[in-house]
mmCIF file of N, CA and C in Angstrom:
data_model
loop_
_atom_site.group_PDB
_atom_site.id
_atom_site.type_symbol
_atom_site.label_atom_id
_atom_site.label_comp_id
_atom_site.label_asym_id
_atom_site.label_seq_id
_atom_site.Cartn_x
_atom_site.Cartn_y
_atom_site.Cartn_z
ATOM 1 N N UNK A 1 119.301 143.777 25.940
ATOM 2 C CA UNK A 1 120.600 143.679 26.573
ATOM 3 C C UNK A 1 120.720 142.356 27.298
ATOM 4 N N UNK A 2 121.970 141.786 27.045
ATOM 5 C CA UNK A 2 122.342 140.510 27.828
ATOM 6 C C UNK A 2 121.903 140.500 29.583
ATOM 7 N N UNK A 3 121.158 140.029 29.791
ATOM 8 C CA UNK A 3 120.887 139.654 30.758
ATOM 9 C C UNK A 3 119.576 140.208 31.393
ATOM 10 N N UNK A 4 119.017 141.374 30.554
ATOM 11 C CA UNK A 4 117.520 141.680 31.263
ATOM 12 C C UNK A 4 116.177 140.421 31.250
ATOM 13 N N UNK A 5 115.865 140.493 32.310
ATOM 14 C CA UNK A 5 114.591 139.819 32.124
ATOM 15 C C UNK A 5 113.270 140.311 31.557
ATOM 16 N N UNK A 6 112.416 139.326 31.236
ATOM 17 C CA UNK A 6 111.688 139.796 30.115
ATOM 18 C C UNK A 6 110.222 138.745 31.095
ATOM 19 N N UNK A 7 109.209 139.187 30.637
ATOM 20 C CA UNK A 7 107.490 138.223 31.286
ATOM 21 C C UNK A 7 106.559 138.443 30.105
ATOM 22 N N UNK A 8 105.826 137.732 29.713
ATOM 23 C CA UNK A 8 105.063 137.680 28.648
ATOM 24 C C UNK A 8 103.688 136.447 29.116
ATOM 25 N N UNK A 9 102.641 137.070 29.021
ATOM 26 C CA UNK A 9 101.679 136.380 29.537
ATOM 27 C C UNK A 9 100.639 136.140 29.036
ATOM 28 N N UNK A 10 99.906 134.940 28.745
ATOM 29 C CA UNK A 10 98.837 133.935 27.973
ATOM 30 C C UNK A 10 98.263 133.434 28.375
ATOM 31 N N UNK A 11 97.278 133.290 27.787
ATOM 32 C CA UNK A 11 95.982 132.400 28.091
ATOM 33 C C UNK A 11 96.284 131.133 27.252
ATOM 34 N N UNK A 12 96.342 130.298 27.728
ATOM 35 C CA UNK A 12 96.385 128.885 26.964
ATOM 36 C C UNK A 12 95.042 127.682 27.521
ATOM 37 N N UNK A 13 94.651 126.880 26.050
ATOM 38 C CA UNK A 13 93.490 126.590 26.420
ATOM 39 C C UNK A 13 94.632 124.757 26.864
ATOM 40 N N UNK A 14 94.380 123.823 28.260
ATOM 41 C CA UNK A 14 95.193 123.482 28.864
ATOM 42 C C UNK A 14 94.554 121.472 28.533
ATOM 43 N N UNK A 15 93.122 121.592 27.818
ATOM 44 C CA UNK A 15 92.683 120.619 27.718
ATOM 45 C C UNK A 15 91.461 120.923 26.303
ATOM 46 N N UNK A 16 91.119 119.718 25.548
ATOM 47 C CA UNK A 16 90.668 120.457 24.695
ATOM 48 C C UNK A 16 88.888 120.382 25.191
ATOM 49 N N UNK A 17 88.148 121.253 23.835
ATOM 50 C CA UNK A 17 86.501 121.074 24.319
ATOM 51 C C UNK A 17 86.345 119.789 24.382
ATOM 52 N N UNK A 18 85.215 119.950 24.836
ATOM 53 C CA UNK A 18 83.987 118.758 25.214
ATOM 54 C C UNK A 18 83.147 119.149 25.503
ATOM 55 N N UNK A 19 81.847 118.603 24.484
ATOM 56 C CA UNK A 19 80.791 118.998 24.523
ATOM 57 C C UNK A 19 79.654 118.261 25.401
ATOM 58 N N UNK A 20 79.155 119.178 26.306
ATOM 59 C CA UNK A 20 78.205 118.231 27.186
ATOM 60 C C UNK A 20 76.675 118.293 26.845
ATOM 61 N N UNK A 21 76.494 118.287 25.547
ATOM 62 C CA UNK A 21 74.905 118.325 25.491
ATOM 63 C C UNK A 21 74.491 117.147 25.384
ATOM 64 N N UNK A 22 74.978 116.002 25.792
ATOM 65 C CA UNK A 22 74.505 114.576 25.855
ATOM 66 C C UNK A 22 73.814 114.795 27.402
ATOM 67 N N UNK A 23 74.512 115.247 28.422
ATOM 68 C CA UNK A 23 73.584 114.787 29.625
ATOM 69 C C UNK A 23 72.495 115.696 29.663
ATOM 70 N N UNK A 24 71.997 116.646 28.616
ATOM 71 C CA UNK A 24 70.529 117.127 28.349
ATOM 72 C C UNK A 24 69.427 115.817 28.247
ATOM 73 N N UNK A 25 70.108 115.165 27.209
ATOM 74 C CA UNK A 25 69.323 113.858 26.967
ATOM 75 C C UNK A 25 68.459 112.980 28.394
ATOM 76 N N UNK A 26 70.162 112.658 28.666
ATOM 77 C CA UNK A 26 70.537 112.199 30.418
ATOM 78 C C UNK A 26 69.235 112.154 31.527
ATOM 79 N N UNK A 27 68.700 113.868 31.451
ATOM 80 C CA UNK A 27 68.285 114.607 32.696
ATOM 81 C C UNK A 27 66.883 114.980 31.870
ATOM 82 N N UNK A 28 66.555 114.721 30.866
ATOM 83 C CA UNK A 28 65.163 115.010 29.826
ATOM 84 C C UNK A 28 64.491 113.653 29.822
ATOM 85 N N UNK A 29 65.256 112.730 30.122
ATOM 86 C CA UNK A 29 64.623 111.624 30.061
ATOM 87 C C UNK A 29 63.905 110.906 31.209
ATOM 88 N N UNK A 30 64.069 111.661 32.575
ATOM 89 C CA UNK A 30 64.091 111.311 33.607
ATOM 90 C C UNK A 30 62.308 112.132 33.583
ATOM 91 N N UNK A 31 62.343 113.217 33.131
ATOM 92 C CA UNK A 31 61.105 114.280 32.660
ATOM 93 C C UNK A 31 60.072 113.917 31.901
ATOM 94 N N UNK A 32 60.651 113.031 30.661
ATOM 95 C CA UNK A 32 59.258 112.687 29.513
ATOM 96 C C UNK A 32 59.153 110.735 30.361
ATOM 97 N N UNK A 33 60.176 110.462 31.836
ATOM 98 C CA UNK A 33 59.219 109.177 32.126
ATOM 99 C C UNK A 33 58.073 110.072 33.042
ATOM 100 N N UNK A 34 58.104 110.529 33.728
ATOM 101 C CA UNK A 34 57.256 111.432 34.748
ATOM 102 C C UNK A 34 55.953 111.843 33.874
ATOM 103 N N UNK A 35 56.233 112.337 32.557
ATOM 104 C CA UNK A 35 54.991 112.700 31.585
ATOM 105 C C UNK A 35 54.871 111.804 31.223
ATOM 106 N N UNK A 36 55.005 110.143 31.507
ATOM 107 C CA UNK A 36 54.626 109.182 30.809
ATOM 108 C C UNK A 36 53.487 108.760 31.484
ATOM 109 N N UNK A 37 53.954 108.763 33.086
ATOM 110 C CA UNK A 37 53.110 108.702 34.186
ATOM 111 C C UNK A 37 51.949 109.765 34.240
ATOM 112 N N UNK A 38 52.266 110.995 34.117
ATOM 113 C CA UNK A 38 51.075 112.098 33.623
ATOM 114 C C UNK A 38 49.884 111.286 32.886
ATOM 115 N N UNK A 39 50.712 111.172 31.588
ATOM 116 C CA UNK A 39 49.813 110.731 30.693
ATOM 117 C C UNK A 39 49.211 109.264 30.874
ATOM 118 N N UNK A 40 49.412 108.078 31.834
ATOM 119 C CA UNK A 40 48.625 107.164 31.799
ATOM 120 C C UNK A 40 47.652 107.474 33.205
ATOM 121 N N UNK A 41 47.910 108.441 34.399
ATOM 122 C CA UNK A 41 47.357 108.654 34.739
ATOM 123 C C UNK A 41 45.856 109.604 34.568
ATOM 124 N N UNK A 42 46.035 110.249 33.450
ATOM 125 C CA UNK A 42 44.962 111.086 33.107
ATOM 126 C C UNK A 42 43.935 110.506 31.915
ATOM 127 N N UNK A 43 44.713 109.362 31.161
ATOM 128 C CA UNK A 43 43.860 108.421 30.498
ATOM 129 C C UNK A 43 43.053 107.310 31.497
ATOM 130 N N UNK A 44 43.501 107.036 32.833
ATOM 131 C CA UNK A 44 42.896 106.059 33.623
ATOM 132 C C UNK A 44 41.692 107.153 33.841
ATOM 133 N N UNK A 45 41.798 108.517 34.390
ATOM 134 C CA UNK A 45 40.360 109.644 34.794
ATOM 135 C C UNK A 45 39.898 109.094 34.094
ATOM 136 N N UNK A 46 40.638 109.945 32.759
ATOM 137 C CA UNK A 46 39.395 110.117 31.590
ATOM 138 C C UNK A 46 38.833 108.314 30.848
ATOM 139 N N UNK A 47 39.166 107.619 31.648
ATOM 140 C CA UNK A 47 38.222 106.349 30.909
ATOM 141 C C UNK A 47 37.423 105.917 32.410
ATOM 142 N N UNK A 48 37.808 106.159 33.107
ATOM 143 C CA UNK A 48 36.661 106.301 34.793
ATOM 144 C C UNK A 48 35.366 107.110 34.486
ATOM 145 N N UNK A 49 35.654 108.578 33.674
ATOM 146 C CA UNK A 49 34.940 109.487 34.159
ATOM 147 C C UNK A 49 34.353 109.628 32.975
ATOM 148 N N UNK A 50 34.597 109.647 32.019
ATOM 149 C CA UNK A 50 34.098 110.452 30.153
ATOM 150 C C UNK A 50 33.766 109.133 29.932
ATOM 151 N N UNK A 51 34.127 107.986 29.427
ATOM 152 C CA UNK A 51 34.091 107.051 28.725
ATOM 153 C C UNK A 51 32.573 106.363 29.220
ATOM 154 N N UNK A 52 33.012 106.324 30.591
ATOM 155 C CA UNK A 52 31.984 105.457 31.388
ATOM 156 C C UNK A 52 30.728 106.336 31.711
ATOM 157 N N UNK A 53 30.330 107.761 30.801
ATOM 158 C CA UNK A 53 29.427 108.340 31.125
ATOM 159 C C UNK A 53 28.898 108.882 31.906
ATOM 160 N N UNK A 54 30.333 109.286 33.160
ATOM 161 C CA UNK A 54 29.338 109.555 34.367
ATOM 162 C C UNK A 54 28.963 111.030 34.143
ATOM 163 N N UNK A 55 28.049 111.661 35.090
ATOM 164 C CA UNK A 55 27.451 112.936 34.942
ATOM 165 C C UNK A 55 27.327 113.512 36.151
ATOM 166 N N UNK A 56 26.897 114.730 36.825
ATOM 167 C CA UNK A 56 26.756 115.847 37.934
ATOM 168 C C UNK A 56 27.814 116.127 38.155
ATOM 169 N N UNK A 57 27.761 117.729 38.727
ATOM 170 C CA UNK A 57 28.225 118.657 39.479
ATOM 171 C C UNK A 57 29.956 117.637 40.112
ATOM 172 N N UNK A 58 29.863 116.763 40.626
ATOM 173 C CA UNK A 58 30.783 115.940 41.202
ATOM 174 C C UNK A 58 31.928 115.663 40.089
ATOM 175 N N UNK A 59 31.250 114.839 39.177
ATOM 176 C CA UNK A 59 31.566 114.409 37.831
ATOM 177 C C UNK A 59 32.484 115.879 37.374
ATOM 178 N N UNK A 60 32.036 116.681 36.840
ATOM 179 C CA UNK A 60 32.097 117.591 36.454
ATOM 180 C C UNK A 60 33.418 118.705 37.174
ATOM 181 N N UNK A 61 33.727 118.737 38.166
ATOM 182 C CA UNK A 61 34.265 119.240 39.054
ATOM 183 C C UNK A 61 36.000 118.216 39.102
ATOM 184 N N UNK A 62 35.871 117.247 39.432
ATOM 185 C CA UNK A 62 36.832 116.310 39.140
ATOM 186 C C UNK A 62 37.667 116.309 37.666
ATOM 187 N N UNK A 63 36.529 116.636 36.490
ATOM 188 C CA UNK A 63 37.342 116.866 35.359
ATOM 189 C C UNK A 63 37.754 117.852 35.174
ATOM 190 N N UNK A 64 37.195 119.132 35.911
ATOM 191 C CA UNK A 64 38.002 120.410 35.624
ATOM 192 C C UNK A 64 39.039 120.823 36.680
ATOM 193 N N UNK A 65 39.182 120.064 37.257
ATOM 194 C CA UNK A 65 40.202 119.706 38.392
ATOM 195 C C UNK A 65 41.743 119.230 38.100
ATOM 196 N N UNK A 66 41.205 117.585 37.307
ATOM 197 C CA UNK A 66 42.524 116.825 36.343
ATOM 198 C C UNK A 66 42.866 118.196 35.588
ATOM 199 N N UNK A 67 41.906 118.815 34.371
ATOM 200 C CA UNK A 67 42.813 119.452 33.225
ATOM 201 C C UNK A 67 43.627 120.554 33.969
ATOM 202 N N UNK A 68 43.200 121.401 34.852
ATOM 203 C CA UNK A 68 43.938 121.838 35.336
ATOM 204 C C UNK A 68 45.242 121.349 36.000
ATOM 205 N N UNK A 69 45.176 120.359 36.828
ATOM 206 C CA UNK A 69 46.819 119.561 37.196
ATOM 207 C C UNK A 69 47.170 118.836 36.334
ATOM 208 N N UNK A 70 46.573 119.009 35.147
ATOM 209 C CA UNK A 70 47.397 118.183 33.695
ATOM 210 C C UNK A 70 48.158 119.683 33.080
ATOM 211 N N UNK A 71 47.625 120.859 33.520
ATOM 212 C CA UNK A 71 48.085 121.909 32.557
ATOM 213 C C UNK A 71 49.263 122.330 33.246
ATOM 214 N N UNK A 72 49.156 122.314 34.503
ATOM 215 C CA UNK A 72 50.507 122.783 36.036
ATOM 216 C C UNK A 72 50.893 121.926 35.801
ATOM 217 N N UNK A 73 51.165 120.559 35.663
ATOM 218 C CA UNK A 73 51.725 119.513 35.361
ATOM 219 C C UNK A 73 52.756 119.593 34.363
ATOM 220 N N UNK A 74 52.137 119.810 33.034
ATOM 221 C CA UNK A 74 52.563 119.892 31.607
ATOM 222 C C UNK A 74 53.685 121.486 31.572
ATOM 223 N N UNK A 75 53.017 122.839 32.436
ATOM 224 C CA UNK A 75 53.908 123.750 32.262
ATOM 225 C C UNK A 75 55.100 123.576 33.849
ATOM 226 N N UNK A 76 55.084 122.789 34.372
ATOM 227 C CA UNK A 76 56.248 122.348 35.207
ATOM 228 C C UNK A 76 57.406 121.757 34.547
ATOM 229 N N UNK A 77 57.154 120.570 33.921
ATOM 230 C CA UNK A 77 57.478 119.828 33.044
ATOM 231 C C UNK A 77 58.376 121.100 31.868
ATOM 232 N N UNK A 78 57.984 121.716 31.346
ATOM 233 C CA UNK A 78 58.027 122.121 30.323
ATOM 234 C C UNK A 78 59.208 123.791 31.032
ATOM 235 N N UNK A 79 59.359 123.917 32.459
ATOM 236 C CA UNK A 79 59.513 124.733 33.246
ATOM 237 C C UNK A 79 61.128 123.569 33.306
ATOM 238 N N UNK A 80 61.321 122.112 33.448
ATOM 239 C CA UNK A 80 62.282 121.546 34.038
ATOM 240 C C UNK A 80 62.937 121.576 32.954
ATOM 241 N N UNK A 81 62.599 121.496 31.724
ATOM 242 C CA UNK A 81 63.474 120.971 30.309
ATOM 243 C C UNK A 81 63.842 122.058 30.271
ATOM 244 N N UNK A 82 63.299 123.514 30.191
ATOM 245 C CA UNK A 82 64.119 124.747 30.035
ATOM 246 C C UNK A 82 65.364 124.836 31.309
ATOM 247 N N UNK A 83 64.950 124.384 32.282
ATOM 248 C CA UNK A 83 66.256 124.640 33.327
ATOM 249 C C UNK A 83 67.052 124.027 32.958
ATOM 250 N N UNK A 84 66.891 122.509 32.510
ATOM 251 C CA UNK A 84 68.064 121.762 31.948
ATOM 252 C C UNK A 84 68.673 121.948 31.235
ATOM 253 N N UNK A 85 68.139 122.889 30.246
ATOM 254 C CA UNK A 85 69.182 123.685 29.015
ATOM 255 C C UNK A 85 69.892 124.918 29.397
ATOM 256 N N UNK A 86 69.517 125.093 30.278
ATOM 257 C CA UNK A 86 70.332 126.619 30.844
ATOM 258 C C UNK A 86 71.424 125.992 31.899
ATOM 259 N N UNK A 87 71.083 124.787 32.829
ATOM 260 C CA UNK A 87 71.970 123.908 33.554
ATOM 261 C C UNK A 87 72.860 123.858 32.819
ATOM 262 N N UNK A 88 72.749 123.001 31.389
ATOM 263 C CA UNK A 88 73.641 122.173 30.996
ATOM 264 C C UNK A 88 74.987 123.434 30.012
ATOM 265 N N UNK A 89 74.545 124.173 29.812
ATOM 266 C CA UNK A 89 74.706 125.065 29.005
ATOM 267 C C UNK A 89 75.813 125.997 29.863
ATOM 268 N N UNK A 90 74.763 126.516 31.253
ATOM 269 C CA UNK A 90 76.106 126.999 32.063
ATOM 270 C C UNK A 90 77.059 126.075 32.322
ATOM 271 N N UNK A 91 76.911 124.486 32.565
ATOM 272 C CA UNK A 91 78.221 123.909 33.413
ATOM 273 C C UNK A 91 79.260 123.605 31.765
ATOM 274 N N UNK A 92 78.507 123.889 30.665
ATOM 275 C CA UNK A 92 79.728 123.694 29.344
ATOM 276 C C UNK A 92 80.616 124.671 29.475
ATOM 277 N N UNK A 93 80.137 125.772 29.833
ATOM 278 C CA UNK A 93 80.763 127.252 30.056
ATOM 279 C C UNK A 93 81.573 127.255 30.815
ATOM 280 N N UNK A 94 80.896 126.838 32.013
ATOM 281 C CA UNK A 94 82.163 126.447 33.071
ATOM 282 C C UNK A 94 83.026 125.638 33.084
ATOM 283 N N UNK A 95 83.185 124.493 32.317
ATOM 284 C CA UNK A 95 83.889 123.716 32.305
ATOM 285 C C UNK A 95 85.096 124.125 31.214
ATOM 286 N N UNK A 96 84.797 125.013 30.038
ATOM 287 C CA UNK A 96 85.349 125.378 29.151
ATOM 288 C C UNK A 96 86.334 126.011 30.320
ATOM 289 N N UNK A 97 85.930 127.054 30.844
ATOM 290 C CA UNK A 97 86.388 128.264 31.206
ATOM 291 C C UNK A 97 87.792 127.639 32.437
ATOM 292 N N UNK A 98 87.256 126.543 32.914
ATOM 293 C CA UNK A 98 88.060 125.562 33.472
ATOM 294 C C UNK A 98 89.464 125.077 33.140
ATOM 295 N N UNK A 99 89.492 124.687 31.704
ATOM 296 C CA UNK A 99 90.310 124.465 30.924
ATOM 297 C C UNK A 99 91.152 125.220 30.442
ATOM 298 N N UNK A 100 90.877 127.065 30.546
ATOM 299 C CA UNK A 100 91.765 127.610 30.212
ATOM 300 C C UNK A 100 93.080 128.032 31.277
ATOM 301 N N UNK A 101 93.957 128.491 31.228
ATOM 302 C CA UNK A 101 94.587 128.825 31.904
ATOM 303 C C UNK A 101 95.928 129.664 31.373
ATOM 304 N N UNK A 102 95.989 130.990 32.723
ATOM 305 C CA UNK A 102 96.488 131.861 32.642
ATOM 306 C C UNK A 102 98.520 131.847 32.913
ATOM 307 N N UNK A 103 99.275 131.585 31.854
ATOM 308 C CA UNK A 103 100.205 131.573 32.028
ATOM 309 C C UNK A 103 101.309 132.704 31.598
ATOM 310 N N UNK A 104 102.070 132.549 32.958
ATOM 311 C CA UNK A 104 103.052 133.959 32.544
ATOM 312 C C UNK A 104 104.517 132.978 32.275
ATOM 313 N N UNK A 105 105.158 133.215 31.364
ATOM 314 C CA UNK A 105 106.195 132.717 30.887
ATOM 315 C C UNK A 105 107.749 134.315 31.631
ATOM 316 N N UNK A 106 108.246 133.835 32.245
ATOM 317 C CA UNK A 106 109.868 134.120 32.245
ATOM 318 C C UNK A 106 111.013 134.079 31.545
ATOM 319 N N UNK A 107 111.524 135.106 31.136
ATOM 320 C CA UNK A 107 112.844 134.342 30.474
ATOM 321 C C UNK A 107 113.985 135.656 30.382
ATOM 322 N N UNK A 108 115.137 135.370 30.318
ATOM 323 C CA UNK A 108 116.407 136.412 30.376
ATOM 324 C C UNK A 108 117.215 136.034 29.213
ATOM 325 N N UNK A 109 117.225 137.424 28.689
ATOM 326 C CA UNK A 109 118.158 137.303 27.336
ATOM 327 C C UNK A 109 119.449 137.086 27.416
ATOM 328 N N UNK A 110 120.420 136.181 26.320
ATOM 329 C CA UNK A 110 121.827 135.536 26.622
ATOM 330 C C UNK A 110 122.179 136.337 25.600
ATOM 331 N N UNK A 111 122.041 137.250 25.125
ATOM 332 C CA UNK A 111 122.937 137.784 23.671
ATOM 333 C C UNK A 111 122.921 139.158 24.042
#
């Protein structure tokens, strides 16, 4: 009937995707320099300590010391790259979810 009003309501997406798995890269790279440092630090031990032959209880104690803070090391490490994928992963989500938006349209019939 001429003149009732009418509401009809949508979700409209308000911007399009964008994909953020580039700053995985970003924030992974900051991780394998830190294991770069790992790794020249545990080649300096091991050419101090193995290479150069040393031996006793002392000796010995020091290397089972490194592999262990090479292994907490390595599963930290390996602990940050998984957060970064669950980081990066929730803020795509969120950002998607950002973009949508809830619109109610108005309008009154002329006929």
């Amino acid at each position: 009937m001429k003149g009732d009003e009418h509401a009809i309501t949508v979700t409209e997406k308000i911007l399009a995707s964008e994909d953020l798995s580039d700053k995985k890269g970003i924030l992974k790279k900051h991780t394998n320099r830190i294991n770069d440092y790992d790794k020249a630090f545990f080649n300096l031990v091991d050419s101090i300590i193995v290479n150069e032959d040393q031996k006793g209880e002392i000796v010995e104690a020091m290397l089972e010391k490194t592999k262990k803070f090479k292994s907490h090391n390595l599963n930290l490490l390996e602990d940050v790259d998984q957060q970064i994928n669950k980081t990066v992963n929730n803020l795509n989500e969120q950002v998607e979810d950002m973009k949508t938006q809830l619109l109610t349209i108005k309008y009154r019939d002329n006929i």
